[in-house]
Amino acid sequence: MLARFVSSNFRTAVSVVHWPSRRVACTSSECAGRPNWHQVVNRGKTVQLQGSSFCFPLCFERELRGVLRANPISPQTAQVSWRIPIGLLLLSRGALTEYDLQRALSLQKQAGTGKLGHWLQQLKLAGEEQIAAALAMQWACPLLRQFPPQIPDHKIPICLMERLRMIPVHFSNAGRSLRIAFAGCVDYPALVSVERMLEVKTEACLAKESHIEAALTAAKQRPGCREKVFDNCRDDEEIVRIISSYAEELDATEIRAVTCHEFFWTTILGRSSVGLLFQMSSRRFSSDEYSR
């Protein structure tokens, strides 16, 4: 019996000692060739980040710091003003007289704020749909005149959609394409971020501001929204600690991360999925951000 007990415990000890030799598929260059104790510290677990597997948490956290350094979070910048101004577009289409345009421009200058379209509506020189149609022509994209009764299920954080005045309106399974409606202007960096995060193709369209606002309000009331927003994070280390903590809690298998203006957007996939949105500045987007 004693011999059997010693033999059994010896086999257990051998299996424990030799367990780390079963190398996990970590793609970190700093992990390659590490002694077996490195795998014991990492508990033999790997997590996918940006399509590659890394030991969790050591190699994963180091790689995540690298992603943050390579993609610095920066405030949203004003759009380039090479497009034909909306006033000239309306003038060329005969929807506005030169006198009326000057009135609206003068009012805008006196107020020192607001888009030209806003002041044209205030003077009752153009309607909201007319302004939206001109903006769609300005951005060379279709105008969505009527919203679908229900927006498609998506994983874009509500906070991000509110800041950028956008909302998904149609998803096609065949081509895995997602159509996103914007109010006022098309945010191309946001489209790229959505493509990378959701692994879809994106198409842009313009819509009336009132339609976007109503759709955003409806989206906020939908049940089952799992997203966390962190304002004013102090540094990259704080972001890494938070993401790593959620990844461990959810037993994550994959983590996707993209930057979008001043936001760092992360999706954690594991036992369940959760979206994390980090905002590095308290600055808020203003409707006066873009001149027309």
mmCIF file of N, CA and C in Angstrom, residues 101-209:
data_model
loop_
_atom_site.group_PDB
_atom_site.id
_atom_site.type_symbol
_atom_site.label_atom_id
_atom_site.label_comp_id
_atom_site.label_asym_id
_atom_site.label_seq_id
_atom_site.Cartn_x
_atom_site.Cartn_y
_atom_site.Cartn_z
ATOM 1 N N LEU A 101 -28.755 84.332 -48.884
ATOM 2 C CA LEU A 101 -27.519 83.720 -48.406
ATOM 3 C C LEU A 101 -26.718 84.710 -47.562
ATOM 4 N N GLN A 102 -26.636 85.950 -48.030
ATOM 5 C CA GLN A 102 -25.897 86.975 -47.285
ATOM 6 C C GLN A 102 -26.556 87.257 -45.934
ATOM 7 N N ARG A 103 -27.895 87.218 -45.902
ATOM 8 C CA ARG A 103 -28.607 87.426 -44.634
ATOM 9 C C ARG A 103 -28.226 86.341 -43.619
ATOM 10 N N ALA A 104 -28.240 85.094 -44.082
ATOM 11 C CA ALA A 104 -27.924 83.973 -43.189
ATOM 12 C C ALA A 104 -26.460 84.031 -42.731
ATOM 13 N N LEU A 105 -25.566 84.367 -43.658
ATOM 14 C CA LEU A 105 -24.136 84.463 -43.310
ATOM 15 C C LEU A 105 -23.888 85.585 -42.308
ATOM 16 N N SER A 106 -24.611 86.694 -42.479
ATOM 17 C CA SER A 106 -24.474 87.826 -41.576
ATOM 18 C C SER A 106 -24.958 87.453 -40.170
ATOM 19 N N LEU A 107 -26.072 86.731 -40.108
ATOM 20 C CA LEU A 107 -26.617 86.307 -38.822
ATOM 21 C C LEU A 107 -25.669 85.324 -38.129
ATOM 22 N N GLN A 108 -25.099 84.428 -38.926
ATOM 23 C CA GLN A 108 -24.151 83.456 -38.379
ATOM 24 C C GLN A 108 -22.914 84.163 -37.816
ATOM 25 N N LYS A 109 -22.442 85.186 -38.534
ATOM 26 C CA LYS A 109 -21.268 85.934 -38.092
ATOM 27 C C LYS A 109 -21.555 86.704 -36.808
ATOM 28 N N GLN A 110 -22.727 87.300 -36.722
ATOM 29 C CA GLN A 110 -23.098 88.051 -35.525
ATOM 30 C C GLN A 110 -23.190 87.132 -34.302
ATOM 31 N N ALA A 111 -23.773 85.963 -34.500
ATOM 32 C CA ALA A 111 -23.932 85.020 -33.386
ATOM 33 C C ALA A 111 -22.593 84.392 -32.998
ATOM 34 N N GLY A 112 -21.703 84.247 -33.983
ATOM 35 C CA GLY A 112 -20.397 83.656 -33.713
ATOM 36 C C GLY A 112 -20.456 82.169 -33.431
ATOM 37 N N THR A 113 -21.559 81.537 -33.766
ATOM 38 C CA THR A 113 -21.708 80.109 -33.519
ATOM 39 C C THR A 113 -22.799 79.542 -34.434
ATOM 40 N N GLY A 114 -22.856 78.233 -34.538
ATOM 41 C CA GLY A 114 -23.914 77.586 -35.323
ATOM 42 C C GLY A 114 -23.533 77.362 -36.768
ATOM 43 N N LYS A 115 -24.068 76.305 -37.345
ATOM 44 C CA LYS A 115 -23.844 76.005 -38.754
ATOM 45 C C LYS A 115 -24.727 76.891 -39.611
ATOM 46 N N LEU A 116 -24.319 77.072 -40.850
ATOM 47 C CA LEU A 116 -25.103 77.904 -41.766
ATOM 48 C C LEU A 116 -26.490 77.309 -41.972
ATOM 49 N N GLY A 117 -26.571 75.974 -42.065
ATOM 50 C CA GLY A 117 -27.863 75.323 -42.240
ATOM 51 C C GLY A 117 -28.833 75.666 -41.126
ATOM 52 N N HIS A 118 -28.308 75.779 -39.910
ATOM 53 C CA HIS A 118 -29.151 76.129 -38.766
ATOM 54 C C HIS A 118 -29.762 77.515 -38.953
ATOM 55 N N TRP A 119 -28.943 78.464 -39.409
ATOM 56 C CA TRP A 119 -29.431 79.833 -39.556
ATOM 57 C C TRP A 119 -30.372 79.968 -40.748
ATOM 58 N N LEU A 120 -30.157 79.164 -41.785
ATOM 59 C CA LEU A 120 -31.087 79.165 -42.915
ATOM 60 C C LEU A 120 -32.462 78.669 -42.474
ATOM 61 N N GLN A 121 -32.465 77.685 -41.576
ATOM 62 C CA GLN A 121 -33.742 77.189 -41.063
ATOM 63 C C GLN A 121 -34.391 78.204 -40.131
ATOM 64 N N GLN A 122 -33.570 78.896 -39.331
ATOM 65 C CA GLN A 122 -34.102 79.908 -38.426
ATOM 66 C C GLN A 122 -34.783 81.038 -39.194
ATOM 67 N N LEU A 123 -34.214 81.391 -40.342
ATOM 68 C CA LEU A 123 -34.791 82.446 -41.177
ATOM 69 C C LEU A 123 -35.893 81.911 -42.082
ATOM 70 N N LYS A 124 -36.184 80.599 -41.973
ATOM 71 C CA LYS A 124 -37.203 79.935 -42.796
ATOM 72 C C LYS A 124 -36.896 80.066 -44.292
ATOM 73 N N LEU A 125 -35.603 80.034 -44.597
ATOM 74 C CA LEU A 125 -35.173 80.094 -45.995
ATOM 75 C C LEU A 125 -34.962 78.687 -46.567
ATOM 76 N N ALA A 126 -34.897 77.685 -45.697
ATOM 77 C CA ALA A 126 -34.731 76.290 -46.136
ATOM 78 C C ALA A 126 -35.263 75.379 -45.041
ATOM 79 N N GLY A 127 -35.777 74.228 -45.445
ATOM 80 C CA GLY A 127 -36.285 73.248 -44.486
ATOM 81 C C GLY A 127 -35.202 72.251 -44.109
ATOM 82 N N GLU A 128 -35.469 71.445 -43.077
ATOM 83 C CA GLU A 128 -34.472 70.479 -42.605
ATOM 84 C C GLU A 128 -34.110 69.458 -43.674
ATOM 85 N N GLU A 129 -35.127 68.965 -44.406
ATOM 86 C CA GLU A 129 -34.834 67.968 -45.443
ATOM 87 C C GLU A 129 -34.048 68.587 -46.590
ATOM 88 N N GLN A 130 -34.325 69.834 -46.907
ATOM 89 C CA GLN A 130 -33.597 70.523 -47.971
ATOM 90 C C GLN A 130 -32.122 70.685 -47.585
ATOM 91 N N ILE A 131 -31.874 71.025 -46.314
ATOM 92 C CA ILE A 131 -30.503 71.149 -45.827
ATOM 93 C C ILE A 131 -29.805 69.785 -45.857
ATOM 94 N N ALA A 132 -30.511 68.751 -45.408
ATOM 95 C CA ALA A 132 -29.931 67.403 -45.398
ATOM 96 C C ALA A 132 -29.597 66.932 -46.809
ATOM 97 N N ALA A 133 -30.468 67.252 -47.788
ATOM 98 C CA ALA A 133 -30.215 66.862 -49.185
ATOM 99 C C ALA A 133 -28.979 67.572 -49.726
ATOM 100 N N ALA A 134 -28.809 68.845 -49.361
ATOM 101 C CA ALA A 134 -27.632 69.602 -49.805
ATOM 102 C C ALA A 134 -26.361 69.041 -49.172
ATOM 103 N N LEU A 135 -26.455 68.650 -47.913
ATOM 104 C CA LEU A 135 -25.293 68.062 -47.237
ATOM 105 C C LEU A 135 -24.926 66.720 -47.866
ATOM 106 N N ALA A 136 -25.945 65.936 -48.238
ATOM 107 C CA ALA A 136 -25.681 64.651 -48.892
ATOM 108 C C ALA A 136 -24.969 64.872 -50.219
ATOM 109 N N MET A 137 -25.362 65.907 -50.947
ATOM 110 C CA MET A 137 -24.681 66.247 -52.202
ATOM 111 C C MET A 137 -23.254 66.714 -51.904
ATOM 112 N N GLN A 138 -23.096 67.473 -50.830
ATOM 113 C CA GLN A 138 -21.774 67.978 -50.457
ATOM 114 C C GLN A 138 -20.815 66.828 -50.138
ATOM 115 N N TRP A 139 -21.333 65.784 -49.492
ATOM 116 C CA TRP A 139 -20.495 64.649 -49.107
ATOM 117 C C TRP A 139 -20.559 63.503 -50.116
ATOM 118 N N ALA A 140 -21.281 63.721 -51.224
ATOM 119 C CA ALA A 140 -21.376 62.722 -52.298
ATOM 120 C C ALA A 140 -21.822 61.355 -51.772
ATOM 121 N N CYS A 141 -22.886 61.360 -50.970
ATOM 122 C CA CYS A 141 -23.432 60.099 -50.469
ATOM 123 C C CYS A 141 -24.956 60.203 -50.447
ATOM 124 N N PRO A 142 -25.661 59.074 -50.409
ATOM 125 C CA PRO A 142 -27.130 59.120 -50.468
ATOM 126 C C PRO A 142 -27.759 59.735 -49.222
ATOM 127 N N LEU A 143 -28.962 60.252 -49.404
ATOM 128 C CA LEU A 143 -29.740 60.791 -48.291
ATOM 129 C C LEU A 143 -30.783 59.747 -47.887
ATOM 130 N N LEU A 144 -30.801 59.387 -46.628
ATOM 131 C CA LEU A 144 -31.793 58.453 -46.098
ATOM 132 C C LEU A 144 -33.014 59.264 -45.678
ATOM 133 N N ARG A 145 -34.044 59.210 -46.496
ATOM 134 C CA ARG A 145 -35.222 60.044 -46.238
ATOM 135 C C ARG A 145 -36.149 59.442 -45.170
ATOM 136 N N GLN A 146 -36.121 58.121 -45.043
ATOM 137 C CA GLN A 146 -36.985 57.475 -44.063
ATOM 138 C C GLN A 146 -36.211 56.390 -43.330
ATOM 139 N N PHE A 147 -36.226 56.425 -42.000
ATOM 140 C CA PHE A 147 -35.513 55.444 -41.194
ATOM 141 C C PHE A 147 -36.282 54.127 -41.141
ATOM 142 N N PRO A 148 -35.575 52.994 -41.051
ATOM 143 C CA PRO A 148 -36.264 51.703 -40.879
ATOM 144 C C PRO A 148 -36.958 51.672 -39.518
ATOM 145 N N PRO A 149 -38.007 50.867 -39.371
ATOM 146 C CA PRO A 149 -38.738 50.815 -38.096
ATOM 147 C C PRO A 149 -37.857 50.374 -36.929
ATOM 148 N N GLN A 150 -36.842 49.561 -37.228
ATOM 149 C CA GLN A 150 -35.945 49.088 -36.168
ATOM 150 C C GLN A 150 -34.516 49.067 -36.689
ATOM 151 N N ILE A 151 -33.604 49.632 -35.913
ATOM 152 C CA ILE A 151 -32.206 49.638 -36.346
ATOM 153 C C ILE A 151 -31.605 48.261 -36.086
ATOM 154 N N PRO A 152 -30.592 47.846 -36.869
ATOM 155 C CA PRO A 152 -30.014 46.510 -36.691
ATOM 156 C C PRO A 152 -29.280 46.385 -35.368
ATOM 157 N N ASP A 153 -29.214 45.139 -34.876
ATOM 158 C CA ASP A 153 -28.451 44.880 -33.663
ATOM 159 C C ASP A 153 -26.982 45.141 -33.964
ATOM 160 N N HIS A 154 -26.289 45.786 -33.055
ATOM 161 C CA HIS A 154 -24.897 46.156 -33.307
ATOM 162 C C HIS A 154 -24.159 46.228 -31.979
ATOM 163 N N LYS A 155 -22.845 46.418 -32.057
ATOM 164 C CA LYS A 155 -22.023 46.484 -30.843
ATOM 165 C C LYS A 155 -21.320 47.827 -30.722
ATOM 166 N N ILE A 156 -21.819 48.839 -31.413
ATOM 167 C CA ILE A 156 -21.202 50.161 -31.325
ATOM 168 C C ILE A 156 -21.691 50.842 -30.043
ATOM 169 N N PRO A 157 -20.781 51.322 -29.200
ATOM 170 C CA PRO A 157 -21.211 51.969 -27.955
ATOM 171 C C PRO A 157 -22.127 53.166 -28.219
ATOM 172 N N ILE A 158 -23.201 53.256 -27.438
ATOM 173 C CA ILE A 158 -24.156 54.359 -27.573
ATOM 174 C C ILE A 158 -23.457 55.696 -27.382
ATOM 175 N N CYS A 159 -22.538 55.749 -26.416
ATOM 176 C CA CYS A 159 -21.812 56.994 -26.125
ATOM 177 C C CYS A 159 -21.049 57.473 -27.360
ATOM 178 N N LEU A 160 -20.412 56.545 -28.079
ATOM 179 C CA LEU A 160 -19.655 56.895 -29.279
ATOM 180 C C LEU A 160 -20.586 57.393 -30.375
ATOM 181 N N MET A 161 -21.736 56.740 -30.529
ATOM 182 C CA MET A 161 -22.691 57.161 -31.553
ATOM 183 C C MET A 161 -23.232 58.554 -31.254
ATOM 184 N N GLU A 162 -23.485 58.836 -29.980
ATOM 185 C CA GLU A 162 -23.992 60.158 -29.607
ATOM 186 C C GLU A 162 -22.973 61.248 -29.909
ATOM 187 N N ARG A 163 -21.709 60.979 -29.565
ATOM 188 C CA ARG A 163 -20.665 61.988 -29.784
ATOM 189 C C ARG A 163 -20.475 62.292 -31.265
ATOM 190 N N LEU A 164 -20.544 61.255 -32.101
ATOM 191 C CA LEU A 164 -20.248 61.410 -33.522
ATOM 192 C C LEU A 164 -21.496 61.563 -34.379
ATOM 193 N N ARG A 165 -22.676 61.602 -33.723
ATOM 194 C CA ARG A 165 -23.944 61.814 -34.426
ATOM 195 C C ARG A 165 -24.117 60.822 -35.569
ATOM 196 N N MET A 166 -24.049 59.553 -35.234
ATOM 197 C CA MET A 166 -24.187 58.502 -36.242
ATOM 198 C C MET A 166 -24.973 57.343 -35.655
ATOM 199 N N ILE A 167 -25.575 56.534 -36.556
ATOM 200 C CA ILE A 167 -26.288 55.344 -36.100
ATOM 201 C C ILE A 167 -26.403 54.339 -37.248
ATOM 202 N N PRO A 168 -26.200 53.038 -36.981
ATOM 203 C CA PRO A 168 -26.356 52.030 -38.041
ATOM 204 C C PRO A 168 -27.824 51.883 -38.425
ATOM 205 N N VAL A 169 -28.081 51.755 -39.731
ATOM 206 C CA VAL A 169 -29.474 51.683 -40.193
ATOM 207 C C VAL A 169 -29.788 50.416 -40.983
ATOM 208 N N HIS A 170 -28.764 49.725 -41.485
ATOM 209 C CA HIS A 170 -29.041 48.502 -42.252
ATOM 210 C C HIS A 170 -27.805 47.612 -42.266
ATOM 211 N N PHE A 171 -28.039 46.292 -42.081
ATOM 212 C CA PHE A 171 -26.946 45.322 -42.153
ATOM 213 C C PHE A 171 -27.286 44.255 -43.174
ATOM 214 N N SER A 172 -26.322 43.977 -44.071
ATOM 215 C CA SER A 172 -26.514 42.933 -45.078
ATOM 216 C C SER A 172 -25.632 41.743 -44.740
ATOM 217 N N ASN A 173 -26.264 40.598 -44.489
ATOM 218 C CA ASN A 173 -25.506 39.382 -44.175
ATOM 219 C C ASN A 173 -24.695 38.896 -45.358
ATOM 220 N N ALA A 174 -25.241 39.069 -46.540
ATOM 221 C CA ALA A 174 -24.590 38.549 -47.754
ATOM 222 C C ALA A 174 -23.183 39.116 -47.911
ATOM 223 N N GLY A 175 -23.077 40.434 -47.865
ATOM 224 C CA GLY A 175 -21.759 41.046 -48.046
ATOM 225 C C GLY A 175 -21.140 41.527 -46.758
ATOM 226 N N ARG A 176 -21.788 41.194 -45.622
ATOM 227 C CA ARG A 176 -21.358 41.681 -44.313
ATOM 228 C C ARG A 176 -21.051 43.176 -44.371
ATOM 229 N N SER A 177 -22.053 43.927 -44.832
ATOM 230 C CA SER A 177 -21.894 45.385 -44.932
ATOM 231 C C SER A 177 -22.882 46.072 -44.000
ATOM 232 N N LEU A 178 -22.429 47.134 -43.384
ATOM 233 C CA LEU A 178 -23.236 47.887 -42.421
ATOM 234 C C LEU A 178 -23.360 49.324 -42.912
ATOM 235 N N ARG A 179 -24.594 49.756 -43.120
ATOM 236 C CA ARG A 179 -24.819 51.147 -43.541
ATOM 237 C C ARG A 179 -25.015 52.006 -42.300
ATOM 238 N N ILE A 180 -24.284 53.115 -42.245
ATOM 239 C CA ILE A 180 -24.343 54.008 -41.084
ATOM 240 C C ILE A 180 -24.777 55.395 -41.536
ATOM 241 N N ALA A 181 -25.779 55.933 -40.846
ATOM 242 C CA ALA A 181 -26.297 57.266 -41.162
ATOM 243 C C ALA A 181 -25.647 58.299 -40.247
ATOM 244 N N PHE A 182 -25.281 59.440 -40.836
ATOM 245 C CA PHE A 182 -24.664 60.538 -40.092
ATOM 246 C C PHE A 182 -25.543 61.772 -40.190
ATOM 247 N N ALA A 183 -25.402 62.657 -39.220
ATOM 248 C CA ALA A 183 -26.088 63.951 -39.254
ATOM 249 C C ALA A 183 -25.057 65.034 -39.530
ATOM 250 N N GLY A 184 -25.205 65.713 -40.653
ATOM 251 C CA GLY A 184 -24.340 66.860 -40.936
ATOM 252 C C GLY A 184 -23.079 66.559 -41.714
ATOM 253 N N CYS A 185 -22.330 65.526 -41.333
ATOM 254 C CA CYS A 185 -21.085 65.210 -42.038
ATOM 255 C C CYS A 185 -20.747 63.738 -41.834
ATOM 256 N N VAL A 186 -19.955 63.196 -42.748
ATOM 257 C CA VAL A 186 -19.536 61.802 -42.670
ATOM 258 C C VAL A 186 -18.190 61.741 -41.947
ATOM 259 N N ASP A 187 -18.119 60.938 -40.910
ATOM 260 C CA ASP A 187 -16.881 60.781 -40.150
ATOM 261 C C ASP A 187 -16.164 59.526 -40.645
ATOM 262 N N TYR A 188 -15.211 59.712 -41.566
ATOM 263 C CA TYR A 188 -14.528 58.560 -42.162
ATOM 264 C C TYR A 188 -13.642 57.796 -41.179
ATOM 265 N N PRO A 189 -12.910 58.474 -40.267
ATOM 266 C CA PRO A 189 -12.152 57.703 -39.262
ATOM 267 C C PRO A 189 -13.045 56.789 -38.428
ATOM 268 N N ALA A 190 -14.265 57.250 -38.123
ATOM 269 C CA ALA A 190 -15.200 56.418 -37.359
ATOM 270 C C ALA A 190 -15.603 55.182 -38.170
ATOM 271 N N LEU A 191 -15.823 55.347 -39.477
ATOM 272 C CA LEU A 191 -16.176 54.215 -40.335
ATOM 273 C C LEU A 191 -15.061 53.162 -40.330
ATOM 274 N N VAL A 192 -13.807 53.630 -40.405
ATOM 275 C CA VAL A 192 -12.660 52.706 -40.391
ATOM 276 C C VAL A 192 -12.610 51.952 -39.059
ATOM 277 N N SER A 193 -12.844 52.658 -37.958
ATOM 278 C CA SER A 193 -12.831 52.020 -36.634
ATOM 279 C C SER A 193 -13.913 50.954 -36.523
ATOM 280 N N VAL A 194 -15.108 51.248 -37.035
ATOM 281 C CA VAL A 194 -16.205 50.283 -36.999
ATOM 282 C C VAL A 194 -15.857 49.049 -37.836
ATOM 283 N N GLU A 195 -15.269 49.267 -39.002
ATOM 284 C CA GLU A 195 -14.879 48.146 -39.868
ATOM 285 C C GLU A 195 -13.896 47.224 -39.161
ATOM 286 N N ARG A 196 -12.901 47.814 -38.514
ATOM 287 C CA ARG A 196 -11.881 47.003 -37.837
ATOM 288 C C ARG A 196 -12.454 46.276 -36.627
ATOM 289 N N MET A 197 -13.330 46.942 -35.891
ATOM 290 C CA MET A 197 -13.867 46.331 -34.681
ATOM 291 C C MET A 197 -14.878 45.232 -34.976
ATOM 292 N N LEU A 198 -15.810 45.505 -35.896
ATOM 293 C CA LEU A 198 -16.902 44.560 -36.164
ATOM 294 C C LEU A 198 -16.621 43.621 -37.328
ATOM 295 N N GLU A 199 -15.498 43.847 -38.027
ATOM 296 C CA GLU A 199 -15.119 43.033 -39.181
ATOM 297 C C GLU A 199 -16.227 43.036 -40.231
ATOM 298 N N VAL A 200 -16.639 44.233 -40.619
ATOM 299 C CA VAL A 200 -17.661 44.432 -41.644
ATOM 300 C C VAL A 200 -17.174 45.503 -42.615
ATOM 301 N N LYS A 201 -17.889 45.621 -43.734
ATOM 302 C CA LYS A 201 -17.682 46.749 -44.637
ATOM 303 C C LYS A 201 -18.710 47.816 -44.267
ATOM 304 N N THR A 202 -18.325 49.069 -44.327
ATOM 305 C CA THR A 202 -19.266 50.126 -43.961
ATOM 306 C C THR A 202 -19.623 50.983 -45.177
ATOM 307 N N GLU A 203 -20.850 51.471 -45.160
ATOM 308 C CA GLU A 203 -21.322 52.414 -46.174
ATOM 309 C C GLU A 203 -21.920 53.605 -45.435
ATOM 310 N N ALA A 204 -21.690 54.801 -45.958
ATOM 311 C CA ALA A 204 -22.183 56.003 -45.283
ATOM 312 C C ALA A 204 -23.375 56.602 -46.014
ATOM 313 N N CYS A 205 -24.256 57.206 -45.253
ATOM 314 C CA CYS A 205 -25.339 57.992 -45.819
ATOM 315 C C CYS A 205 -25.623 59.145 -44.858
ATOM 316 N N LEU A 206 -26.339 60.154 -45.344
ATOM 317 C CA LEU A 206 -26.717 61.308 -44.522
ATOM 318 C C LEU A 206 -28.194 61.189 -44.157
ATOM 319 N N ALA A 207 -28.578 61.789 -43.044
ATOM 320 C CA ALA A 207 -29.980 61.800 -42.619
ATOM 321 C C ALA A 207 -30.274 63.108 -41.903
ATOM 322 N N LYS A 208 -31.540 63.398 -41.736
ATOM 323 C CA LYS A 208 -31.922 64.615 -41.022
ATOM 324 C C LYS A 208 -31.508 64.499 -39.554
ATOM 325 N N GLU A 209 -31.131 65.630 -38.991
ATOM 326 C CA GLU A 209 -30.710 65.668 -37.591
ATOM 327 C C GLU A 209 -31.808 65.132 -36.672
#
